[in-house]
Amino acid sequence: WGVSRRPQTPERMAYRELLPSWGALGEATAVVSRPPGTGWTGRLGYVQACLLQDGLASPEGTGVLLCGGKGMVDDARARLVQAGVPAQQILVNY
């Protein structure tokens, strides 16, 4: 997931304590910040761009729940469809 508008630090990241358990369940996570804060060593940029840079192993078998600002959600949805994720498998928070 991504964080923007204010510098992110590892201590301020929501749900950071849950990331290891999600990974143990086989869920892929990528934390992205824009702009970086003091001590940030993670990825930089927009979460929707990083998602497609990493690639999707099975776009047709991918389900996505997008939540966030309308601009980010709309951009991410368009990029996911372009990458092969069926539109009906993309849920949004509005």
PDB file of N, CA and C in Angstrom, residues 12-79:
ATOM      1  N   ARG A  12       5.324   5.358  11.768  1.00  0.00           N
ATOM      2  CA  ARG A  12       3.985   5.894  11.513  1.00  0.00           C
ATOM      3  C   ARG A  12       3.176   5.045  10.540  1.00  0.00           C
ATOM      4  N   MET A  13       3.761   4.037   9.970  1.00  0.00           N
ATOM      5  CA  MET A  13       3.069   3.244   8.963  1.00  0.00           C
ATOM      6  C   MET A  13       1.962   2.405   9.601  1.00  0.00           C
ATOM      7  N   ALA A  14       0.758   2.542   9.067  1.00  0.00           N
ATOM      8  CA  ALA A  14      -0.379   1.785   9.593  1.00  0.00           C
ATOM      9  C   ALA A  14      -0.199   0.288   9.353  1.00  0.00           C
ATOM     10  N   TYR A  15      -0.583  -0.498  10.310  1.00  0.00           N
ATOM     11  CA  TYR A  15      -0.596  -1.966  10.221  1.00  0.00           C
ATOM     12  C   TYR A  15       0.780  -2.598  10.022  1.00  0.00           C
ATOM     13  N   ARG A  16       1.843  -1.873  10.302  1.00  0.00           N
ATOM     14  CA  ARG A  16       3.189  -2.408  10.055  1.00  0.00           C
ATOM     15  C   ARG A  16       3.439  -3.709  10.793  1.00  0.00           C
ATOM     16  N   GLU A  17       2.840  -3.861  11.981  1.00  0.00           N
ATOM     17  CA  GLU A  17       3.056  -5.076  12.766  1.00  0.00           C
ATOM     18  C   GLU A  17       2.367  -6.287  12.145  1.00  0.00           C
ATOM     19  N   LEU A  18       1.431  -6.068  11.213  1.00  0.00           N
ATOM     20  CA  LEU A  18       0.722  -7.175  10.578  1.00  0.00           C
ATOM     21  C   LEU A  18       1.399  -7.686   9.306  1.00  0.00           C
ATOM     22  N   LEU A  19       2.294  -6.909   8.730  1.00  0.00           N
ATOM     23  CA  LEU A  19       2.911  -7.311   7.464  1.00  0.00           C
ATOM     24  C   LEU A  19       3.577  -8.681   7.512  1.00  0.00           C
ATOM     25  N   PRO A  20       4.352  -9.009   8.543  1.00  0.00           N
ATOM     26  CA  PRO A  20       4.970 -10.344   8.566  1.00  0.00           C
ATOM     27  C   PRO A  20       3.940 -11.476   8.560  1.00  0.00           C
ATOM     28  N   SER A  21       2.844 -11.312   9.291  1.00  0.00           N
ATOM     29  CA  SER A  21       1.850 -12.378   9.324  1.00  0.00           C
ATOM     30  C   SER A  21       1.137 -12.504   7.980  1.00  0.00           C
ATOM     31  N   TRP A  22       0.925 -11.394   7.269  1.00  0.00           N
ATOM     32  CA  TRP A  22       0.321 -11.465   5.936  1.00  0.00           C
ATOM     33  C   TRP A  22       1.235 -12.217   4.981  1.00  0.00           C
ATOM     34  N   GLY A  23       2.537 -11.938   5.073  1.00  0.00           N
ATOM     35  CA  GLY A  23       3.496 -12.653   4.240  1.00  0.00           C
ATOM     36  C   GLY A  23       3.504 -14.139   4.530  1.00  0.00           C
ATOM     37  N   ALA A  24       3.365 -14.502   5.804  1.00  0.00           N
ATOM     38  CA  ALA A  24       3.341 -15.920   6.182  1.00  0.00           C
ATOM     39  C   ALA A  24       2.113 -16.624   5.612  1.00  0.00           C
ATOM     40  N   LEU A  25       1.053 -15.864   5.340  1.00  0.00           N
ATOM     41  CA  LEU A  25      -0.157 -16.431   4.747  1.00  0.00           C
ATOM     42  C   LEU A  25      -0.086 -16.485   3.221  1.00  0.00           C
ATOM     43  N   GLY A  26       1.017 -15.995   2.672  1.00  0.00           N
ATOM     44  CA  GLY A  26       1.179 -16.003   1.221  1.00  0.00           C
ATOM     45  C   GLY A  26       0.697 -14.749   0.534  1.00  0.00           C
ATOM     46  N   GLU A  27       0.340 -13.727   1.313  1.00  0.00           N
ATOM     47  CA  GLU A  27      -0.113 -12.467   0.722  1.00  0.00           C
ATOM     48  C   GLU A  27       1.091 -11.587   0.419  1.00  0.00           C
ATOM     49  N   ALA A  28       1.160 -11.126  -0.815  1.00  0.00           N
ATOM     50  CA  ALA A  28       2.260 -10.250  -1.208  1.00  0.00           C
ATOM     51  C   ALA A  28       1.936  -8.824  -0.792  1.00  0.00           C
ATOM     52  N   THR A  29       2.885  -8.156  -0.179  1.00  0.00           N
ATOM     53  CA  THR A  29       2.714  -6.759   0.186  1.00  0.00           C
ATOM     54  C   THR A  29       3.919  -5.961  -0.288  1.00  0.00           C
ATOM     55  N   ALA A  30       3.671  -4.736  -0.658  1.00  0.00           N
ATOM     56  CA  ALA A  30       4.737  -3.807  -1.021  1.00  0.00           C
ATOM     57  C   ALA A  30       4.369  -2.465  -0.414  1.00  0.00           C
ATOM     58  N   VAL A  31       5.235  -1.916   0.386  1.00  0.00           N
ATOM     59  CA  VAL A  31       4.981  -0.641   1.035  1.00  0.00           C
ATOM     60  C   VAL A  31       5.716   0.441   0.247  1.00  0.00           C
ATOM     61  N   VAL A  32       4.985   1.472  -0.123  1.00  0.00           N
ATOM     62  CA  VAL A  32       5.519   2.538  -0.970  1.00  0.00           C
ATOM     63  C   VAL A  32       5.192   3.875  -0.325  1.00  0.00           C
ATOM     64  N   SER A  33       6.141   4.791  -0.304  1.00  0.00           N
ATOM     65  CA  SER A  33       5.909   6.112   0.271  1.00  0.00           C
ATOM     66  C   SER A  33       6.265   7.205  -0.730  1.00  0.00           C
ATOM     67  N   ARG A  34       5.528   8.289  -0.641  1.00  0.00           N
ATOM     68  CA  ARG A  34       5.807   9.479  -1.416  1.00  0.00           C
ATOM     69  C   ARG A  34       5.323  10.659  -0.610  1.00  0.00           C
ATOM     70  N   PRO A  35       6.103  11.507  -0.096  1.00  0.00           N
ATOM     71  CA  PRO A  35       7.566  11.558  -0.094  1.00  0.00           C
ATOM     72  C   PRO A  35       8.141  10.731   1.058  1.00  0.00           C
ATOM     73  N   PRO A  36       9.437  10.460   1.003  1.00  0.00           N
ATOM     74  CA  PRO A  36      10.045   9.685   2.080  1.00  0.00           C
ATOM     75  C   PRO A  36      10.238  10.531   3.332  1.00  0.00           C
ATOM     76  N   GLY A  37      10.186   9.879   4.462  1.00  0.00           N
ATOM     77  CA  GLY A  37      10.469  10.551   5.718  1.00  0.00           C
ATOM     78  C   GLY A  37      11.832  10.122   6.246  1.00  0.00           C
ATOM     79  N   THR A  38      12.203  10.686   7.356  1.00  0.00           N
ATOM     80  CA  THR A  38      13.468  10.349   7.994  1.00  0.00           C
ATOM     81  C   THR A  38      13.483   8.869   8.357  1.00  0.00           C
ATOM     82  N   GLY A  39      14.512   8.174   7.948  1.00  0.00           N
ATOM     83  CA  GLY A  39      14.649   6.760   8.266  1.00  0.00           C
ATOM     84  C   GLY A  39      13.924   5.831   7.308  1.00  0.00           C
ATOM     85  N   TRP A  40      13.244   6.382   6.305  1.00  0.00           N
ATOM     86  CA  TRP A  40      12.517   5.542   5.343  1.00  0.00           C
ATOM     87  C   TRP A  40      13.500   4.865   4.413  1.00  0.00           C
ATOM     88  N   THR A  41      13.452   3.535   4.337  1.00  0.00           N
ATOM     89  CA  THR A  41      14.343   2.787   3.441  1.00  0.00           C
ATOM     90  C   THR A  41      13.550   1.979   2.424  1.00  0.00           C
ATOM     91  N   GLY A  42      12.235   2.146   2.457  1.00  0.00           N
ATOM     92  CA  GLY A  42      11.374   1.395   1.548  1.00  0.00           C
ATOM     93  C   GLY A  42      11.297   2.026   0.166  1.00  0.00           C
ATOM     94  N   ARG A  43      10.361   1.543  -0.606  1.00  0.00           N
ATOM     95  CA  ARG A  43      10.178   2.004  -1.978  1.00  0.00           C
ATOM     96  C   ARG A  43       9.586   3.398  -2.011  1.00  0.00           C
ATOM     97  N   LEU A  44       9.858   4.083  -3.107  1.00  0.00           N
ATOM     98  CA  LEU A  44       9.363   5.441  -3.302  1.00  0.00           C
ATOM     99  C   LEU A  44       8.535   5.512  -4.571  1.00  0.00           C
ATOM    100  N   GLY A  45       7.518   6.353  -4.575  1.00  0.00           N
ATOM    101  CA  GLY A  45       6.733   6.579  -5.774  1.00  0.00           C
ATOM    102  C   GLY A  45       5.257   6.378  -5.510  1.00  0.00           C
ATOM    103  N   TYR A  46       4.543   6.020  -6.556  1.00  0.00           N
ATOM    104  CA  TYR A  46       3.109   5.773  -6.461  1.00  0.00           C
ATOM    105  C   TYR A  46       2.868   4.270  -6.371  1.00  0.00           C
ATOM    106  N   VAL A  47       2.003   3.853  -5.473  1.00  0.00           N
ATOM    107  CA  VAL A  47       1.763   2.436  -5.255  1.00  0.00           C
ATOM    108  C   VAL A  47       1.269   1.752  -6.529  1.00  0.00           C
ATOM    109  N   GLN A  48       0.421   2.434  -7.302  1.00  0.00           N
ATOM    110  CA  GLN A  48      -0.110   1.805  -8.506  1.00  0.00           C
ATOM    111  C   GLN A  48       0.976   1.593  -9.564  1.00  0.00           C
ATOM    112  N   ALA A  49       1.958   2.456  -9.629  1.00  0.00           N
ATOM    113  CA  ALA A  49       3.066   2.266 -10.569  1.00  0.00           C
ATOM    114  C   ALA A  49       3.966   1.122 -10.113  1.00  0.00           C
ATOM    115  N   CYS A  50       4.238   1.047  -8.824  1.00  0.00           N
ATOM    116  CA  CYS A  50       5.095  -0.018  -8.299  1.00  0.00           C
ATOM    117  C   CYS A  50       4.452  -1.383  -8.467  1.00  0.00           C
ATOM    118  N   LEU A  51       3.150  -1.444  -8.328  1.00  0.00           N
ATOM    119  CA  LEU A  51       2.442  -2.712  -8.501  1.00  0.00           C
ATOM    120  C   LEU A  51       2.729  -3.314  -9.866  1.00  0.00           C
ATOM    121  N   LEU A  52       2.637  -2.504 -10.888  1.00  0.00           N
ATOM    122  CA  LEU A  52       2.848  -3.021 -12.237  1.00  0.00           C
ATOM    123  C   LEU A  52       4.325  -3.168 -12.580  1.00  0.00           C
ATOM    124  N   GLN A  53       5.199  -2.427 -11.924  1.00  0.00           N
ATOM    125  CA  GLN A  53       6.632  -2.644 -12.113  1.00  0.00           C
ATOM    126  C   GLN A  53       7.005  -4.038 -11.622  1.00  0.00           C
ATOM    127  N   ASP A  54       6.387  -4.470 -10.545  1.00  0.00           N
ATOM    128  CA  ASP A  54       6.654  -5.799  -9.997  1.00  0.00           C
ATOM    129  C   ASP A  54       6.049  -6.890 -10.865  1.00  0.00           C
ATOM    130  N   GLY A  55       4.985  -6.561 -11.573  1.00  0.00           N
ATOM    131  CA  GLY A  55       4.312  -7.531 -12.416  1.00  0.00           C
ATOM    132  C   GLY A  55       3.329  -8.383 -11.632  1.00  0.00           C
ATOM    133  N   LEU A  56       2.418  -8.982 -12.346  1.00  0.00           N
ATOM    134  CA  LEU A  56       1.422  -9.872 -11.761  1.00  0.00           C
ATOM    135  C   LEU A  56       1.628 -11.261 -12.338  1.00  0.00           C
ATOM    136  N   ALA A  57       1.845 -12.227 -11.485  1.00  0.00           N
ATOM    137  CA  ALA A  57       2.122 -13.588 -11.951  1.00  0.00           C
ATOM    138  C   ALA A  57       0.946 -14.166 -12.728  1.00  0.00           C
ATOM    139  N   SER A  58      -0.262 -13.866 -12.288  1.00  0.00           N
ATOM    140  CA  SER A  58      -1.458 -14.416 -12.913  1.00  0.00           C
ATOM    141  C   SER A  58      -2.551 -13.345 -12.924  1.00  0.00           C
ATOM    142  N   PRO A  59      -2.487 -12.397 -13.850  1.00  0.00           N
ATOM    143  CA  PRO A  59      -3.466 -11.309 -13.848  1.00  0.00           C
ATOM    144  C   PRO A  59      -4.908 -11.797 -13.863  1.00  0.00           C
ATOM    145  N   GLU A  60      -5.192 -12.822 -14.642  1.00  0.00           N
ATOM    146  CA  GLU A  60      -6.572 -13.310 -14.742  1.00  0.00           C
ATOM    147  C   GLU A  60      -7.051 -13.967 -13.452  1.00  0.00           C
ATOM    148  N   GLY A  61      -6.136 -14.369 -12.598  1.00  0.00           N
ATOM    149  CA  GLY A  61      -6.483 -14.980 -11.320  1.00  0.00           C
ATOM    150  C   GLY A  61      -6.300 -14.042 -10.143  1.00  0.00           C
ATOM    151  N   THR A  62      -6.121 -12.760 -10.425  1.00  0.00           N
ATOM    152  CA  THR A  62      -5.863 -11.780  -9.386  1.00  0.00           C
ATOM    153  C   THR A  62      -7.146 -11.060  -9.001  1.00  0.00           C
ATOM    154  N   GLY A  63      -7.373 -10.906  -7.711  1.00  0.00           N
ATOM    155  CA  GLY A  63      -8.455 -10.094  -7.186  1.00  0.00           C
ATOM    156  C   GLY A  63      -7.860  -8.925  -6.437  1.00  0.00           C
ATOM    157  N   VAL A  64      -8.452  -7.764  -6.569  1.00  0.00           N
ATOM    158  CA  VAL A  64      -7.884  -6.556  -5.971  1.00  0.00           C
ATOM    159  C   VAL A  64      -8.975  -5.783  -5.244  1.00  0.00           C
ATOM    160  N   LEU A  65      -8.662  -5.305  -4.048  1.00  0.00           N
ATOM    161  CA  LEU A  65      -9.519  -4.376  -3.324  1.00  0.00           C
ATOM    162  C   LEU A  65      -8.751  -3.069  -3.221  1.00  0.00           C
ATOM    163  N   LEU A  66      -9.252  -2.045  -3.892  1.00  0.00           N
ATOM    164  CA  LEU A  66      -8.613  -0.735  -3.883  1.00  0.00           C
ATOM    165  C   LEU A  66      -9.360   0.194  -2.946  1.00  0.00           C
ATOM    166  N   CYS A  67      -8.633   0.864  -2.077  1.00  0.00           N
ATOM    167  CA  CYS A  67      -9.253   1.892  -1.249  1.00  0.00           C
ATOM    168  C   CYS A  67      -8.288   3.054  -1.153  1.00  0.00           C
ATOM    169  N   GLY A  68      -8.838   4.231  -1.191  1.00  0.00           N
ATOM    170  CA  GLY A  68      -8.018   5.428  -1.151  1.00  0.00           C
ATOM    171  C   GLY A  68      -8.686   6.541  -1.921  1.00  0.00           C
ATOM    172  N   GLY A  69      -7.891   7.519  -2.286  1.00  0.00           N
ATOM    173  CA  GLY A  69      -8.395   8.657  -3.033  1.00  0.00           C
ATOM    174  C   GLY A  69      -8.877   8.251  -4.417  1.00  0.00           C
ATOM    175  N   LYS A  70      -9.877   8.960  -4.921  1.00  0.00           N
ATOM    176  CA  LYS A  70     -10.476   8.619  -6.206  1.00  0.00           C
ATOM    177  C   LYS A  70      -9.450   8.615  -7.332  1.00  0.00           C
ATOM    178  N   GLY A  71      -8.568   9.583  -7.380  1.00  0.00           N
ATOM    179  CA  GLY A  71      -7.563   9.628  -8.437  1.00  0.00           C
ATOM    180  C   GLY A  71      -6.656   8.418  -8.436  1.00  0.00           C
ATOM    181  N   MET A  72      -6.184   8.020  -7.248  1.00  0.00           N
ATOM    182  CA  MET A  72      -5.316   6.849  -7.141  1.00  0.00           C
ATOM    183  C   MET A  72      -6.081   5.591  -7.523  1.00  0.00           C
ATOM    184  N   VAL A  73      -7.308   5.468  -7.015  1.00  0.00           N
ATOM    185  CA  VAL A  73      -8.097   4.272  -7.288  1.00  0.00           C
ATOM    186  C   VAL A  73      -8.392   4.157  -8.783  1.00  0.00           C
ATOM    187  N   ASP A  74      -8.804   5.249  -9.412  1.00  0.00           N
ATOM    188  CA  ASP A  74      -9.103   5.219 -10.847  1.00  0.00           C
ATOM    189  C   ASP A  74      -7.871   4.876 -11.673  1.00  0.00           C
ATOM    190  N   ASP A  75      -6.724   5.458 -11.306  1.00  0.00           N
ATOM    191  CA  ASP A  75      -5.477   5.175 -12.027  1.00  0.00           C
ATOM    192  C   ASP A  75      -5.063   3.720 -11.833  1.00  0.00           C
ATOM    193  N   ALA A  76      -5.145   3.233 -10.598  1.00  0.00           N
ATOM    194  CA  ALA A  76      -4.768   1.847 -10.332  1.00  0.00           C
ATOM    195  C   ALA A  76      -5.684   0.878 -11.073  1.00  0.00           C
ATOM    196  N   ARG A  77      -6.982   1.159 -11.073  1.00  0.00           N
ATOM    197  CA  ARG A  77      -7.930   0.282 -11.773  1.00  0.00           C
ATOM    198  C   ARG A  77      -7.600   0.224 -13.261  1.00  0.00           C
ATOM    199  N   ALA A  78      -7.344   1.365 -13.879  1.00  0.00           N
ATOM    200  CA  ALA A  78      -7.010   1.389 -15.307  1.00  0.00           C
ATOM    201  C   ALA A  78      -5.734   0.607 -15.591  1.00  0.00           C
ATOM    202  N   ARG A  79      -4.732   0.756 -14.742  1.00  0.00           N
ATOM    203  CA  ARG A  79      -3.466   0.044 -14.936  1.00  0.00           C
ATOM    204  C   ARG A  79      -3.642  -1.464 -14.752  1.00  0.00           C
TER     205      ARG A  79
END
